[in-house]
CSV table of C-alpha atoms in Angstrom, one decimal:
chain,number,residue,atom,x,y,z
B,1,MET,CA,0.3,-66.6,105.3
B,2,ASN,CA,-2.5,-67.9,103.2
B,3,SER,CA,-1.7,-69.6,100.0
B,4,PHE,CA,-4.3,-67.0,97.9
B,5,ALA,CA,-2.1,-64.0,99.7
B,6,ARG,CA,1.2,-66.3,98.4
B,7,PHE,CA,-0.9,-66.5,94.4
B,8,LEU,CA,-1.3,-62.4,94.9
B,9,ILE,CA,2.9,-61.7,96.0
B,10,PHE,CA,3.8,-64.1,93.1
B,11,ALA,CA,1.6,-62.9,90.5
B,12,GLY,CA,2.2,-59.9,91.6
B,13,LEU,CA,5.9,-60.0,90.8
B,14,ILE,CA,5.6,-61.3,87.8
B,15,LEU,CA,3.8,-59.2,86.0
B,16,SER,CA,6.3,-56.4,87.3
B,17,LEU,CA,9.0,-58.4,85.6
B,18,ALA,CA,7.0,-58.6,82.5
B,19,ALA,CA,6.4,-55.0,82.5
B,20,THR,CA,9.7,-53.9,83.5
B,21,ALA,CA,11.2,-56.4,80.4
B,22,SER,CA,8.3,-54.6,78.0
B,23,VAL,CA,10.3,-51.1,79.1
B,24,TYR,CA,13.5,-52.3,78.1
B,25,ALA,CA,12.6,-54.0,74.9
B,26,GLU,CA,11.1,-51.0,73.2
B,27,GLU,CA,13.0,-49.7,69.8
B,28,PRO,CA,15.4,-46.8,70.4
B,29,GLU,CA,14.1,-44.2,68.4
B,30,ASN,CA,15.6,-43.7,65.1
B,31,PHE,CA,18.1,-41.0,65.0
B,32,SER,CA,20.8,-40.7,62.2
B,33,SER,CA,23.0,-39.4,64.9
B,34,ASP,CA,26.5,-41.7,65.3
B,35,ALA,CA,25.8,-41.8,69.0
B,36,ALA,CA,22.4,-43.4,68.5
B,37,GLN,CA,24.3,-45.9,65.8
B,38,GLY,CA,26.5,-47.2,68.8
B,39,THR,CA,29.5,-45.8,67.7
B,40,GLY,CA,30.9,-44.5,71.1
B,41,GLU,CA,31.6,-41.3,69.9
B,42,PRO,CA,29.3,-38.1,71.1
B,43,PRO,CA,27.0,-35.8,67.8
B,44,THR,CA,29.4,-33.1,67.1
B,45,VAL,CA,28.0,-29.3,67.4
B,46,PRO,CA,30.5,-27.6,64.0
B,47,HIS,CA,29.7,-24.0,65.5
B,48,LYS,CA,30.4,-21.8,69.2
B,49,ILE,CA,28.0,-23.6,71.6
B,50,PRO,CA,27.6,-20.1,73.6
B,51,ASP,CA,28.1,-20.3,77.3
B,52,GLY,CA,24.7,-21.0,79.2
B,53,ALA,CA,23.0,-22.5,76.0
B,54,THR,CA,19.3,-23.6,75.7
B,55,SER,CA,17.3,-25.6,74.7
B,56,GLU,CA,15.1,-22.9,73.6
B,57,SER,CA,18.6,-21.7,72.1
B,58,CYS,CA,19.6,-24.4,70.2
B,59,LEU,CA,16.0,-25.0,69.2
B,60,GLY,CA,15.8,-21.9,67.8
B,61,CYS,CA,17.4,-22.6,64.6
B,62,HIS,CA,17.7,-26.8,65.1
B,63,LYS,CA,13.7,-27.0,65.5
B,64,THR,CA,12.5,-26.1,61.9
B,65,GLY,CA,16.2,-25.9,60.2
B,66,THR,CA,16.7,-21.9,59.9
B,67,ASN,CA,19.5,-20.2,59.1
B,68,GLY,CA,21.0,-23.9,57.3
B,69,ALA,CA,20.9,-25.3,60.5
B,70,MET,CA,20.2,-29.2,60.5
B,71,GLU,CA,16.9,-29.6,61.5
B,72,THR,CA,16.5,-32.4,64.7
B,73,SER,CA,15.1,-35.3,64.8
B,74,HIS,CA,14.4,-35.1,68.5
B,75,PRO,CA,12.6,-31.2,69.9
B,76,GLU,CA,11.1,-32.8,72.6
B,77,ARG,CA,15.0,-33.7,74.0
B,78,LEU,CA,15.2,-30.9,76.8
B,79,ASP,CA,19.1,-30.4,77.0
B,80,CYS,CA,20.8,-30.6,73.9
B,81,THR,CA,24.3,-30.0,75.0
B,82,GLN,CA,23.7,-33.6,77.5
B,83,CYS,CA,24.9,-35.2,74.2
B,84,HIS,CA,26.1,-32.9,72.1
B,85,VAL,CA,29.2,-31.8,72.4
B,86,GLN,CA,31.5,-28.9,70.7
B,87,GLY,CA,33.4,-30.4,67.7
B,88,GLU,CA,35.2,-28.4,65.3
B,89,VAL,CA,33.8,-24.7,64.6
B,90,SER,CA,33.5,-25.8,61.0
B,91,ALA,CA,33.4,-28.2,58.8
B,92,PRO,CA,35.9,-29.0,56.4
B,93,ALA,CA,36.0,-26.5,53.4
B,94,ILE,CA,35.1,-27.7,49.6
B,95,PRO,CA,39.0,-27.3,47.8
B,96,HIS,CA,37.7,-28.0,44.6
B,97,LYS,CA,35.1,-25.9,42.1
B,98,VAL,CA,31.4,-27.1,42.9
B,99,ARG,CA,28.7,-26.7,39.7
B,100,GLY,CA,25.2,-26.0,41.1
B,101,ALA,CA,24.6,-26.1,45.0
B,102,ILE,CA,26.4,-27.9,47.5
B,103,ALA,CA,23.2,-31.4,47.8
B,104,ALA,CA,23.9,-34.6,47.7
B,105,LYS,CA,22.5,-34.5,44.5
B,106,THR,CA,25.1,-33.4,43.5
B,107,CYS,CA,27.9,-33.9,45.8
B,108,ASN,CA,27.4,-37.5,45.6
B,109,LYS,CA,28.5,-38.1,42.5
B,110,CYS,CA,31.9,-38.2,43.3
B,111,HIS,CA,31.7,-38.5,47.3
B,112,LEU,CA,29.0,-41.6,48.2
B,113,THR,CA,31.3,-44.0,46.2
B,114,GLY,CA,35.2,-42.5,46.8
B,115,ILE,CA,35.3,-41.9,42.9
B,116,LYS,CA,38.8,-39.7,41.4
B,117,GLY,CA,39.5,-39.7,44.9
B,118,ALA,CA,37.0,-38.4,46.6
B,119,PRO,CA,36.5,-38.6,50.8
B,120,LYS,CA,33.9,-40.9,51.0
B,121,THR,CA,31.2,-38.8,52.9
B,122,LYS,CA,30.9,-40.8,56.5
B,123,HIS,CA,26.7,-39.3,56.4
B,124,PRO,CA,25.2,-40.4,53.4
B,125,GLU,CA,21.7,-39.7,54.3
B,126,ARG,CA,22.4,-35.8,54.6
B,127,THR,CA,21.2,-34.6,51.8
B,128,GLN,CA,21.6,-30.7,52.5
B,129,CYS,CA,25.6,-30.2,52.5
B,130,GLY,CA,25.9,-27.1,51.7
B,131,GLN,CA,24.8,-26.7,56.1
B,132,CYS,CA,27.6,-27.8,57.1
B,133,HIS,CA,30.9,-27.1,54.3
B,134,GLU,CA,31.7,-24.4,52.5
B,135,ARG,CA,33.5,-24.0,49.4
B,136,ALA,CA,37.6,-22.8,49.8
B,137,LYS,CA,37.9,-19.5,49.4
B,138,GLN,CA,39.8,-19.6,46.1
B,139,ALA,CA,43.2,-17.1,45.9
């Protein structure tokens, strides 16, 4: 094999390695889910996932935040249940009276820092607390 052919093969290998390295060096998408942040836990769905659910059925509410659903940050993904798993059917109820909207502006006054013994929020970036948490039934 002549030296020019060896040079072409060597150059091709170097370019292939460089292209592969650049693919793996790209920043991941910035998802706010626990799984994307590397906690090792898959993101859970706080409602029943119907048998045979498809990405279209999930996006019916989650593409735009319809019916109080959290708006997805990645609607181009095609298989929601590949990452998202069934969790508790509902988020913890709010065991105290709430004045005003159930939203971060109200809730974070205590839950952001854990003031007055309130449990600290595990997801301070979320702003619509009432999408998952509801007022407890008052007896």
